[in-house]
mmCIF file of C-alpha atoms in Angstrom:
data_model
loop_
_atom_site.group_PDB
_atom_site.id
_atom_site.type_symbol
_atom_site.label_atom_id
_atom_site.label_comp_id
_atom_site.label_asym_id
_atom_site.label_seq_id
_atom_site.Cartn_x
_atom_site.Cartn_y
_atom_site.Cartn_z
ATOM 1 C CA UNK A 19 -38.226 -50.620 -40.407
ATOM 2 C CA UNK A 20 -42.214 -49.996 -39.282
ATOM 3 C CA UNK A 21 -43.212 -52.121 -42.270
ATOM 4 C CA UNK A 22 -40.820 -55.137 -41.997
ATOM 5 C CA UNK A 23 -42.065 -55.658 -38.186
ATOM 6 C CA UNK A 24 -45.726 -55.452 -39.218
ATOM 7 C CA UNK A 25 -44.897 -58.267 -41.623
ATOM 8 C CA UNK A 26 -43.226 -60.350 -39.620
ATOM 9 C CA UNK A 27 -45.262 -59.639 -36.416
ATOM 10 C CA UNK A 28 -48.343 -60.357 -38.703
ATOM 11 C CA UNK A 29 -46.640 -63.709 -39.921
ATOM 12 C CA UNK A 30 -46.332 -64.356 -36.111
ATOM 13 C CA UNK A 31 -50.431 -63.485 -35.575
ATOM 14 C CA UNK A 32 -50.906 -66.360 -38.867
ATOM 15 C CA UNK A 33 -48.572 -68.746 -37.218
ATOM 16 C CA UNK A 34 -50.403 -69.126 -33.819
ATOM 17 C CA UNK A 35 -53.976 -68.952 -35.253
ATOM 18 C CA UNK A 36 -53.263 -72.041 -37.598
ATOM 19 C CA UNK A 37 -51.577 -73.784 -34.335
ATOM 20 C CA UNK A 38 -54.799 -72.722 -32.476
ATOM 21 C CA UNK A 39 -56.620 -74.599 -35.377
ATOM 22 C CA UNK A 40 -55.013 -77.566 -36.232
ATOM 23 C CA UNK A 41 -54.116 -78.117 -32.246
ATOM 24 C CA UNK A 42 -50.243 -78.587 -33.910
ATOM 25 C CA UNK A 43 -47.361 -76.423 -34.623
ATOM 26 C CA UNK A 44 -48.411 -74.855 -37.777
ATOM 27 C CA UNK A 45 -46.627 -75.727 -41.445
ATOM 28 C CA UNK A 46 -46.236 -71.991 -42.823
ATOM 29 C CA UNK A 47 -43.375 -71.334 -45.208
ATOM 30 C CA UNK A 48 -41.027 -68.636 -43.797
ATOM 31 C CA UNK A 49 -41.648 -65.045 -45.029
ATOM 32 C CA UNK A 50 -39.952 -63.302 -48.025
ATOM 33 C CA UNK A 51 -38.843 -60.029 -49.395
ATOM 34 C CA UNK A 52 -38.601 -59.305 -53.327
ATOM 35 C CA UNK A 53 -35.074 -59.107 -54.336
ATOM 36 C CA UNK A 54 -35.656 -58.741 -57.984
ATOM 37 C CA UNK A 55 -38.777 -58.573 -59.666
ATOM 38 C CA UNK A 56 -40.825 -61.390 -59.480
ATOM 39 C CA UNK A 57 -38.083 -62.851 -57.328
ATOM 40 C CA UNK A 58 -38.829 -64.154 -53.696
ATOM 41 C CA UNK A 59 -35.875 -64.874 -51.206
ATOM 42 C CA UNK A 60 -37.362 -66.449 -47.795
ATOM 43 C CA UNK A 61 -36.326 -64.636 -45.180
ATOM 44 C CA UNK A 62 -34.189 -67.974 -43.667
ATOM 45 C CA UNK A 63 -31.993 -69.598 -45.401
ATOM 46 C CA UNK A 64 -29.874 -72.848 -44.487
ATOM 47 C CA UNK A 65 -26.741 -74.220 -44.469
ATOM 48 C CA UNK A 66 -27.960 -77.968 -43.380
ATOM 49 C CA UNK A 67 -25.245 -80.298 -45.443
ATOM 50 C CA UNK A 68 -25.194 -83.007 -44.748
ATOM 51 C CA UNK A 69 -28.576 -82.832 -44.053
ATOM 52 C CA UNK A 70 -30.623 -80.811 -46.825
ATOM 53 C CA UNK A 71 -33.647 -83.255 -46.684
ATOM 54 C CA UNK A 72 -34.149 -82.936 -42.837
ATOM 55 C CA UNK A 73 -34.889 -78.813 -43.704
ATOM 56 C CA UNK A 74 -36.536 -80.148 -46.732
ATOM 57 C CA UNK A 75 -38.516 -82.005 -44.112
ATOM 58 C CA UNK A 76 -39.449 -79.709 -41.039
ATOM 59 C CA UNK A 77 -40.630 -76.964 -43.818
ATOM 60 C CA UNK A 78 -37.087 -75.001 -44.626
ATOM 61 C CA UNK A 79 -36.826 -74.174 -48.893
ATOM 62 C CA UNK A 80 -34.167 -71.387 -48.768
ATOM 63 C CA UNK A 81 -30.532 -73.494 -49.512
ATOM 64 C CA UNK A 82 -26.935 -72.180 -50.114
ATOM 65 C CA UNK A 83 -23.785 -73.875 -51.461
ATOM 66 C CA UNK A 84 -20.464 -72.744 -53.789
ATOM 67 C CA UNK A 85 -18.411 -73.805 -55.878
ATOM 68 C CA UNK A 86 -15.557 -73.512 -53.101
ATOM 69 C CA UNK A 87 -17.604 -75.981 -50.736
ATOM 70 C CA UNK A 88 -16.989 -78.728 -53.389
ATOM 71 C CA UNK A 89 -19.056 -81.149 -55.230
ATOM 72 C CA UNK A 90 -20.494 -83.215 -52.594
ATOM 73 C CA UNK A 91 -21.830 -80.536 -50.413
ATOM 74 C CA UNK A 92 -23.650 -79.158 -53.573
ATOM 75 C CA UNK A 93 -24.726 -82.429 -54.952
ATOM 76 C CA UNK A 94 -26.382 -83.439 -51.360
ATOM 77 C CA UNK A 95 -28.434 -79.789 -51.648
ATOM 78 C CA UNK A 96 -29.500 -80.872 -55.242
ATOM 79 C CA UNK A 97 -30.595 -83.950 -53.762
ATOM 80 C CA UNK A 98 -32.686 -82.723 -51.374
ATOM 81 C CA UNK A 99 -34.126 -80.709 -53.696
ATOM 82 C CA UNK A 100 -35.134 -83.157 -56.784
ATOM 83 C CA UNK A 101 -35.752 -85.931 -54.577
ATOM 84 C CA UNK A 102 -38.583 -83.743 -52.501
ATOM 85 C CA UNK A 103 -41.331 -84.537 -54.670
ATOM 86 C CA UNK A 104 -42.017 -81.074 -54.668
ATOM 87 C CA UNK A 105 -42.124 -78.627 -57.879
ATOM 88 C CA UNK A 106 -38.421 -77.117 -57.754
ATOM 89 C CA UNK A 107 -40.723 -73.643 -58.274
ATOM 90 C CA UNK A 108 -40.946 -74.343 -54.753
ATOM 91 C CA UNK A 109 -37.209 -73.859 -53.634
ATOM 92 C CA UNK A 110 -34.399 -70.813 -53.432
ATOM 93 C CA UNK A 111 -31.625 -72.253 -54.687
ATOM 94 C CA UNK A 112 -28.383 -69.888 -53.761
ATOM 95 C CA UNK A 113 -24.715 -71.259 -55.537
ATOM 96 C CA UNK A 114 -21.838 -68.807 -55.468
ATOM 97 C CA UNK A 115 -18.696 -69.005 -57.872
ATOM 98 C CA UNK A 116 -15.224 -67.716 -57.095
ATOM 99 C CA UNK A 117 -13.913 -63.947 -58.485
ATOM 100 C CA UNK A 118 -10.288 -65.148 -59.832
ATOM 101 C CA UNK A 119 -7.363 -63.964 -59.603
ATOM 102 C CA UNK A 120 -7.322 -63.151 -56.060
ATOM 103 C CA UNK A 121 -5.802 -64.785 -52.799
ATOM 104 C CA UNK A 122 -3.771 -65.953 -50.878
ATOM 105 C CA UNK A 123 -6.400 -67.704 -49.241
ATOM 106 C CA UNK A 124 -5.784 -67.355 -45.540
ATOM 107 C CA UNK A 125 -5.673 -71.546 -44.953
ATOM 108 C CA UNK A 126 -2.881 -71.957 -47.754
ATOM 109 C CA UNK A 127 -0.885 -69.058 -46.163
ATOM 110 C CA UNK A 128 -2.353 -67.885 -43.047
ATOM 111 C CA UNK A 129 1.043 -65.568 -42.110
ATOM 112 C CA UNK A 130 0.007 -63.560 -45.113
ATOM 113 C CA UNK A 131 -1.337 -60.051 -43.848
ATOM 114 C CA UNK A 132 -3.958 -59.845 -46.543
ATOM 115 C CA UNK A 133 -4.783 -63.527 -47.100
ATOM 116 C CA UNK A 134 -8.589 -64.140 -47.932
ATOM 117 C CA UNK A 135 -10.180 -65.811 -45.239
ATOM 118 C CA UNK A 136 -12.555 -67.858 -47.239
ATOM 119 C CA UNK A 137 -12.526 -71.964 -48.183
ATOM 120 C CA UNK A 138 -10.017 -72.387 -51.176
ATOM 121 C CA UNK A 139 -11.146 -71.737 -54.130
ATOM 122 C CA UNK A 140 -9.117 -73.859 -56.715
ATOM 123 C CA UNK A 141 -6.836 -72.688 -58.871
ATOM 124 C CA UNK A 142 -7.663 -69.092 -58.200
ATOM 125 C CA UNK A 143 -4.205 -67.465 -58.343
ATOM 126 C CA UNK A 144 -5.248 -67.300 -62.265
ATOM 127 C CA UNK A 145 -8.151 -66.076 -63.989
ATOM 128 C CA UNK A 146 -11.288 -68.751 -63.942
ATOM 129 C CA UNK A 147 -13.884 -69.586 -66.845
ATOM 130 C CA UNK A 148 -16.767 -68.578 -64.773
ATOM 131 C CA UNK A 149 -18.812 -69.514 -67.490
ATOM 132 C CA UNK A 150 -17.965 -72.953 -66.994
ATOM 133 C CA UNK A 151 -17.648 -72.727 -63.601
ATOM 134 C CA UNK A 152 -21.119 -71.544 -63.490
ATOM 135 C CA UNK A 153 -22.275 -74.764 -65.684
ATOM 136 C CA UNK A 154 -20.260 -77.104 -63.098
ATOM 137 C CA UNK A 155 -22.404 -75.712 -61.007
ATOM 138 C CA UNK A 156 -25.643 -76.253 -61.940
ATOM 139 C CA UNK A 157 -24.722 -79.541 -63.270
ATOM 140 C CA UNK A 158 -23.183 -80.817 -59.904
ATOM 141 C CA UNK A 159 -26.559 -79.348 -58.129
ATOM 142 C CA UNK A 160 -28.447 -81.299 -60.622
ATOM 143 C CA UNK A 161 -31.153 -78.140 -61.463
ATOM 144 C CA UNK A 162 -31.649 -76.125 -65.044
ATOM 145 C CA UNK A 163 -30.669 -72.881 -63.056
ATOM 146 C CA UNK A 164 -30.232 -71.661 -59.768
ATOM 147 C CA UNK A 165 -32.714 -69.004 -58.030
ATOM 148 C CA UNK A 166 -29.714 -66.805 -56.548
ATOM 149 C CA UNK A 167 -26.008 -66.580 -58.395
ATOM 150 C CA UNK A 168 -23.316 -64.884 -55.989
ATOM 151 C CA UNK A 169 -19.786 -63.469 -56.992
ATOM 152 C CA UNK A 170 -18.445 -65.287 -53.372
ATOM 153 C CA UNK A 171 -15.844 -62.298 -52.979
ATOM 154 C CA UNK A 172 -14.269 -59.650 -55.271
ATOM 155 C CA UNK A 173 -11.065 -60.603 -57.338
ATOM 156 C CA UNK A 174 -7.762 -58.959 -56.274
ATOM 157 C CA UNK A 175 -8.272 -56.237 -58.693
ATOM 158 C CA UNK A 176 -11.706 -54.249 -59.772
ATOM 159 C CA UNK A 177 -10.624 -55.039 -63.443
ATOM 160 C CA UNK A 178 -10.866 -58.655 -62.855
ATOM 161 C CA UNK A 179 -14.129 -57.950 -60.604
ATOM 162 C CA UNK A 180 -15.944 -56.225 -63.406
ATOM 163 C CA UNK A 181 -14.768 -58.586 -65.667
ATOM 164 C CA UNK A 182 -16.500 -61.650 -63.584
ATOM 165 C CA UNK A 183 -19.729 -60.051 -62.548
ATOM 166 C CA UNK A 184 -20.245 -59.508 -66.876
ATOM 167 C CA UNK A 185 -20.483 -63.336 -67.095
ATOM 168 C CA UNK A 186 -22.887 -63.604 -63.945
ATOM 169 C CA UNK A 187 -25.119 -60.817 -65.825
ATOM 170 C CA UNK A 188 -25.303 -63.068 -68.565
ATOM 171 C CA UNK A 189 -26.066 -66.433 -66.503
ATOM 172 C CA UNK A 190 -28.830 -64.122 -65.544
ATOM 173 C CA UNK A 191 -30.357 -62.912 -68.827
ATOM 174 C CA UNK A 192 -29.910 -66.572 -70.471
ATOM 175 C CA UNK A 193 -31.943 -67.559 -67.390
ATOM 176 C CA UNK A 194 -29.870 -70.065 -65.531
ATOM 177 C CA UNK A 195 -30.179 -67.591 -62.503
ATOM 178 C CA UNK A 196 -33.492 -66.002 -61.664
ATOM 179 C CA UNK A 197 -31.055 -63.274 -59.631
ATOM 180 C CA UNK A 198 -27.484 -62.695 -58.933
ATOM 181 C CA UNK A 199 -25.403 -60.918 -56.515
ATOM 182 C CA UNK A 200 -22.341 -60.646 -54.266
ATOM 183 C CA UNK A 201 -20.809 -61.936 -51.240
ATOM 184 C CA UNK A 202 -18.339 -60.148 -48.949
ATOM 185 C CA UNK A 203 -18.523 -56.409 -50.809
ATOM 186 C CA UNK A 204 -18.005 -53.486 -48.669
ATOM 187 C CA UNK A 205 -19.572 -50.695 -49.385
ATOM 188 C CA UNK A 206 -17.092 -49.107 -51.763
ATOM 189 C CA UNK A 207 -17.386 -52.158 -53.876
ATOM 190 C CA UNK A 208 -20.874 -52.372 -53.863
ATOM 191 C CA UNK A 209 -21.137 -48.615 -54.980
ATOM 192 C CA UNK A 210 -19.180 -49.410 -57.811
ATOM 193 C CA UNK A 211 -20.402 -52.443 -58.748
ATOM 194 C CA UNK A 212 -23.937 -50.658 -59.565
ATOM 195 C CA UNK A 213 -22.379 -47.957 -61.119
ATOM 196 C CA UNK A 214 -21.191 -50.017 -63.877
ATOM 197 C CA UNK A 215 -23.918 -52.963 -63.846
ATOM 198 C CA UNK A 216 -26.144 -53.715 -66.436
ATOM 199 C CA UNK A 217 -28.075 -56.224 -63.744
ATOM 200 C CA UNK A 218 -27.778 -54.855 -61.016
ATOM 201 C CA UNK A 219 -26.936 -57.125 -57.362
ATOM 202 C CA UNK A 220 -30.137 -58.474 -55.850
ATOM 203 C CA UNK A 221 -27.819 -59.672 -52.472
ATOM 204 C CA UNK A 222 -24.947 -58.760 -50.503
ATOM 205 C CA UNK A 223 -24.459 -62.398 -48.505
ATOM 206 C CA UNK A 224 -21.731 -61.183 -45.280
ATOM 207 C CA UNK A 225 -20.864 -62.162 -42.134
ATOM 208 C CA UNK A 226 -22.581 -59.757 -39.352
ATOM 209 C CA UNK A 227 -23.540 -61.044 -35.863
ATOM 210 C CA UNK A 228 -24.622 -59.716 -32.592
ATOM 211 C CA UNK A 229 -21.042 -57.954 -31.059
ATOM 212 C CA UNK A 230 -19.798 -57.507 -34.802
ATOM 213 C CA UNK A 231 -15.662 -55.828 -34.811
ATOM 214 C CA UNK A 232 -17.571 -53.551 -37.339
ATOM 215 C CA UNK A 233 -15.105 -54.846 -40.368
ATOM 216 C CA UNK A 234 -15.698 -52.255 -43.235
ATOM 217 C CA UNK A 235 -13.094 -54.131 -45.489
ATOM 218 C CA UNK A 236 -15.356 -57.162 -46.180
ATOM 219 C CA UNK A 237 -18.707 -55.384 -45.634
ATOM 220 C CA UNK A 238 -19.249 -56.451 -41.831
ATOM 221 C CA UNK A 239 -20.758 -52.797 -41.056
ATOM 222 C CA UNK A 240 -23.835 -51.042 -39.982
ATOM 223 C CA UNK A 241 -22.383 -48.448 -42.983
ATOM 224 C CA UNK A 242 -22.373 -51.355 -45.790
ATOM 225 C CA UNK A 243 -26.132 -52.568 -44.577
ATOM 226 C CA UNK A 244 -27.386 -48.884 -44.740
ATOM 227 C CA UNK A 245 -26.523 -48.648 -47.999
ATOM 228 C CA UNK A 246 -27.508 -51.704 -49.681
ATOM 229 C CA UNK A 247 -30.948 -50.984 -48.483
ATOM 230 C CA UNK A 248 -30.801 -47.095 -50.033
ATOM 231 C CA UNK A 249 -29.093 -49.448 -53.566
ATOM 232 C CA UNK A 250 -31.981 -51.646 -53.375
ATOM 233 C CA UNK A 251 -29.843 -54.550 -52.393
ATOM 234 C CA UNK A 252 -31.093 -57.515 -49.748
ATOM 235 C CA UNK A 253 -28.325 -58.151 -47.206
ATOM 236 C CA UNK A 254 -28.114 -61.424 -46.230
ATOM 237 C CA UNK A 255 -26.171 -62.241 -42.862
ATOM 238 C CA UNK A 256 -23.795 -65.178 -41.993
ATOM 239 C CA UNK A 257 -21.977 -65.974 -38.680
ATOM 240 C CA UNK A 258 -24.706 -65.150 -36.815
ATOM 241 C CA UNK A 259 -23.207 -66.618 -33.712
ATOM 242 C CA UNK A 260 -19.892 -65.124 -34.197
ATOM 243 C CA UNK A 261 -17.636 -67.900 -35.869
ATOM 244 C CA UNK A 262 -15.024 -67.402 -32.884
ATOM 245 C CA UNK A 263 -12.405 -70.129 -34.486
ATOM 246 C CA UNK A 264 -12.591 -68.457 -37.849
ATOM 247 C CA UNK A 265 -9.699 -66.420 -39.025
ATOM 248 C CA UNK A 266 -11.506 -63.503 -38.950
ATOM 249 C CA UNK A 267 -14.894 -63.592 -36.681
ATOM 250 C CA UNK A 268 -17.866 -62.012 -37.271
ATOM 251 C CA UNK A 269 -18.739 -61.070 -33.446
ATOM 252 C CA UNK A 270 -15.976 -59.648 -30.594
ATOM 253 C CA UNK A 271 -17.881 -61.941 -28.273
ATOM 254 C CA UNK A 272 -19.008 -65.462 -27.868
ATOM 255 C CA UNK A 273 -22.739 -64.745 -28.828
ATOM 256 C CA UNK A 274 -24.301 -68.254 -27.659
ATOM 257 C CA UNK A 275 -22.237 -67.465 -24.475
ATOM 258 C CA UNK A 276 -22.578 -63.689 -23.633
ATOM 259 C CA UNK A 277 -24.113 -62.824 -20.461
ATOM 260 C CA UNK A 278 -26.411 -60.015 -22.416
ATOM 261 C CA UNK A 279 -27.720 -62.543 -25.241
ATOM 262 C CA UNK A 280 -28.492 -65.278 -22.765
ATOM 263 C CA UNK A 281 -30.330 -62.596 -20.449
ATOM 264 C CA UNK A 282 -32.557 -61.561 -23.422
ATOM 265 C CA UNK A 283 -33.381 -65.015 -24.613
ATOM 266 C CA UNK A 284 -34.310 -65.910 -20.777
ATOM 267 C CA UNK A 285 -36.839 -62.700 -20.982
ATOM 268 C CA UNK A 286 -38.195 -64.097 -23.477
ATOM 269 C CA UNK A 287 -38.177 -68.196 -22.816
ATOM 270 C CA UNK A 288 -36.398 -68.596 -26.439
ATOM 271 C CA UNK A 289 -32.153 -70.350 -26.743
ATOM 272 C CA UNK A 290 -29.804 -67.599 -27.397
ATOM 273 C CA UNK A 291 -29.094 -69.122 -30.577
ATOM 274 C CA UNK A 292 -32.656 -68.228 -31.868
ATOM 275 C CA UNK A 293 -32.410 -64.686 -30.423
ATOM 276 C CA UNK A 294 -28.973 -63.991 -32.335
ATOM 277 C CA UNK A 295 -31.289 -65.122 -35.449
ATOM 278 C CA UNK A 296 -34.312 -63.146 -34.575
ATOM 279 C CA UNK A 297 -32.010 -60.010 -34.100
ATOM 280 C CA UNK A 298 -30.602 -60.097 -37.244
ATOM 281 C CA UNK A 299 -34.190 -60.866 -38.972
ATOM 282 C CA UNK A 300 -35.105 -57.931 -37.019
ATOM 283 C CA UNK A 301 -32.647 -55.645 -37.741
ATOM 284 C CA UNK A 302 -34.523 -56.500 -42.108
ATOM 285 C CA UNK A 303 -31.914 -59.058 -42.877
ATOM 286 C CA UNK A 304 -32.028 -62.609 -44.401
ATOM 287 C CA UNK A 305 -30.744 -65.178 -42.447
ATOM 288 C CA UNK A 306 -28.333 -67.418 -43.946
ATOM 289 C CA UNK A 307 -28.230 -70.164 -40.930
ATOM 290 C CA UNK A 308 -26.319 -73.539 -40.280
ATOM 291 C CA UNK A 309 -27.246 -76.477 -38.956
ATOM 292 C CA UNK A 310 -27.511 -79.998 -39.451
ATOM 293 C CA UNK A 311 -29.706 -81.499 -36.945
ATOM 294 C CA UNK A 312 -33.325 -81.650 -37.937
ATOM 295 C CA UNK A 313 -34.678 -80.555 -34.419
ATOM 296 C CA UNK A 314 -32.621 -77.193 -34.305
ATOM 297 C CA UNK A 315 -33.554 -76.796 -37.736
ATOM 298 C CA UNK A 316 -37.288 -76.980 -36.839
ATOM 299 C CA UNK A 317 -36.777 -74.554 -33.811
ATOM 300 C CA UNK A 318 -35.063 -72.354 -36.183
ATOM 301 C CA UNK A 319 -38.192 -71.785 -38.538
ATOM 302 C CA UNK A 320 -39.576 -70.600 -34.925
ATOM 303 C CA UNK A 321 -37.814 -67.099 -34.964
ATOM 304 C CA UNK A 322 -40.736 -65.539 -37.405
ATOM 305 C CA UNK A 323 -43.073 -66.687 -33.864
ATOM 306 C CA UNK A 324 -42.084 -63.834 -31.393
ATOM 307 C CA UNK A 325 -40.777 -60.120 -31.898
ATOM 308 C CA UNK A 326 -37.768 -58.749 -29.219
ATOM 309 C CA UNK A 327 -39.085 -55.974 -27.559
ATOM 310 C CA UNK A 328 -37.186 -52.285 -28.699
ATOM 311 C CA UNK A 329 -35.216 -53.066 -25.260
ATOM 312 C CA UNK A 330 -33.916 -56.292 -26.320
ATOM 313 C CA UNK A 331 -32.653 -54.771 -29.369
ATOM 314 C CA UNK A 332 -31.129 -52.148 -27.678
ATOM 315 C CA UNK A 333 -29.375 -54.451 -25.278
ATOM 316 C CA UNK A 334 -28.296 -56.751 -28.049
ATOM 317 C CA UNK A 335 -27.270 -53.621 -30.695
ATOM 318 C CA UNK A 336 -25.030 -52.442 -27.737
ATOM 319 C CA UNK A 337 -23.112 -55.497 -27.035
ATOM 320 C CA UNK A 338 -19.591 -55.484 -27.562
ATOM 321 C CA UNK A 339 -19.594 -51.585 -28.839
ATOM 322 C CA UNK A 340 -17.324 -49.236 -27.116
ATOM 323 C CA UNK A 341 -19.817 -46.280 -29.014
ATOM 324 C CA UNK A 342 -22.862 -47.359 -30.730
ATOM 325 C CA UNK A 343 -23.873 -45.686 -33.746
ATOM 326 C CA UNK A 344 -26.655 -47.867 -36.071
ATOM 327 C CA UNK A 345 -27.680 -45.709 -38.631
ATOM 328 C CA UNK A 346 -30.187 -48.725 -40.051
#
């Protein structure tokens, strides 16, 4: 939209005049959009175990872990986090919990036509206490509450779904998360998860890339993104460079690979890697990246620096579509 490129193309115009002045690359916190009241989300978030403090480090504050990804990855983010020295204020602290009964998951029985192809949640072929679940959680993390609370998929039947997101509505009104949300809702769920809500979802977190298959079943769609933004509702992108080896990717094509992306990020001297992440930034998403290494981590906070040209985006929207149609 007009007024998300002004932003970020103004963020751009602050970045280089404080790098004029201080002769150094310039120490500005990545933008943010309001995804409840009073609640900020920077636009970049990051996947960095094991290496939370490095992004600590070269500036990043946005962090995501789940219950799924076990206790170590989420004690390493809390970590980073409480050992900063900074005021935890400072950080956006996103946790997800599992929606139970669902599953199979796809790596317990991957010959399963509808197995879930998400990490293992344990003992999820039964209903969870997500209350406690929710407690492990911020107890593991080692924080009073978290700053974003996800639903990490829907269970295996809207009863159970409903049912789940009641006890995240409450983690949010007891204030142990400033917002909550969903991951991995297509865009019947999501309609029908505001209809009944009493908080409504701040987030949809999903895998889109550059090339996406267009999956409507787990909310990988130009349809889904359109109407989060009419609910209100900040969609927040994974996969960003297509997850090729996962059991369901989020691109058709190798995106750090593909002859179009690498001719765009040569245009504009950038990697391909940070013009899959400026496209999706672009296109008025948040960024949920990965990385581990300090230095691409640092080069990743770059993609608020430059703006693709409506050419680029046009290039990059058409890549691996047989007919475009982007309604966004």
């Amino acid at each position: 939209p007009p007024s998300m490129q002004y932003h970020l193309l103004s963020y751009s115009i602050l970045c280089k005049a404080l790098a004029a002045l201080s002769g150094a690359s310039a120490s500005v916190l990545p933008p943010s959009v309001e995804i409840a009241p009073g609640v900020l989300m920077p636009r970049i978030i990051m996947n960095a175990y094991p290496n939370s403090a490095g992004w600590v480090q070269v500036g990043g504050r946005g962090m995501d872990a789940a219950l799924d990804y076990g206790d170590a990855r989420q004690k390493e983010m809390g970590h980073a986090v409480t050992s900063s020295g900074l005021p935890r204020s400072e950080f956006f602290v996103t946790t997800k919990v599992p929606c139970c009964p669902t599953g199979p998951f796809c790596q317990d029985n991957p010959t399963h036509q509808a197995c879930v192809p998400f990490l293992p949640a344990p003992n999820c072929d039964v209903s969870r206490n997500t209350t406690a679940d929710i407690q492990h959680d911020l107890d593991i993390i080692g924080v009073d509450y978290v700053d974003l609370l996800l639903l990490h998929f829907p269970c295996n039947n809207w009863e159970n779904t409903v049912r789940t997101w009641r006890v995240l509505e409450a983690a949010a009104l007891s204030g142990k998360a400033r917002a909550i949300g969903v991951s991995n809702f297509n865009r019947t769920d999501v309609e029908k998860l505001v209809a009944v809500a009493q908080v409504p979802p701040a987030v949809n977190q999903a895998g889109f890339a550059i090339g996406s298959p267009q999956n409507a079943t787990m909310g990988r769609d130009w349809s889904t993104i359109k109407r989060c933004r009419e609910l209100g509702i900040t969609y927040e992108a994974y996969g960003s460079f297509g997850e090729s080896h996962s059991t369901v990717p989020t691109s058709k094509v190798d995106v750090l690979n593909d002859p179009v992306v690498k001719r765009v990020a040569a245009r504009n001297n950038r990697s391909a890697a940070l013009v899959a992440y400026r496209w999706t930034v672009q296109h008025g998403m948040v960024l949920l990246g990965s990385s581990s290494k300090s230095v691409h981590m640092r080069e990743d906070l770059g993609i608020f620096e430059f703006e693709l040209s409506d050419a680029d985006m046009a290039e990059l929207d058409a890549v691996g579509m047989d007919t475009l149609t982007i309604e966004v």
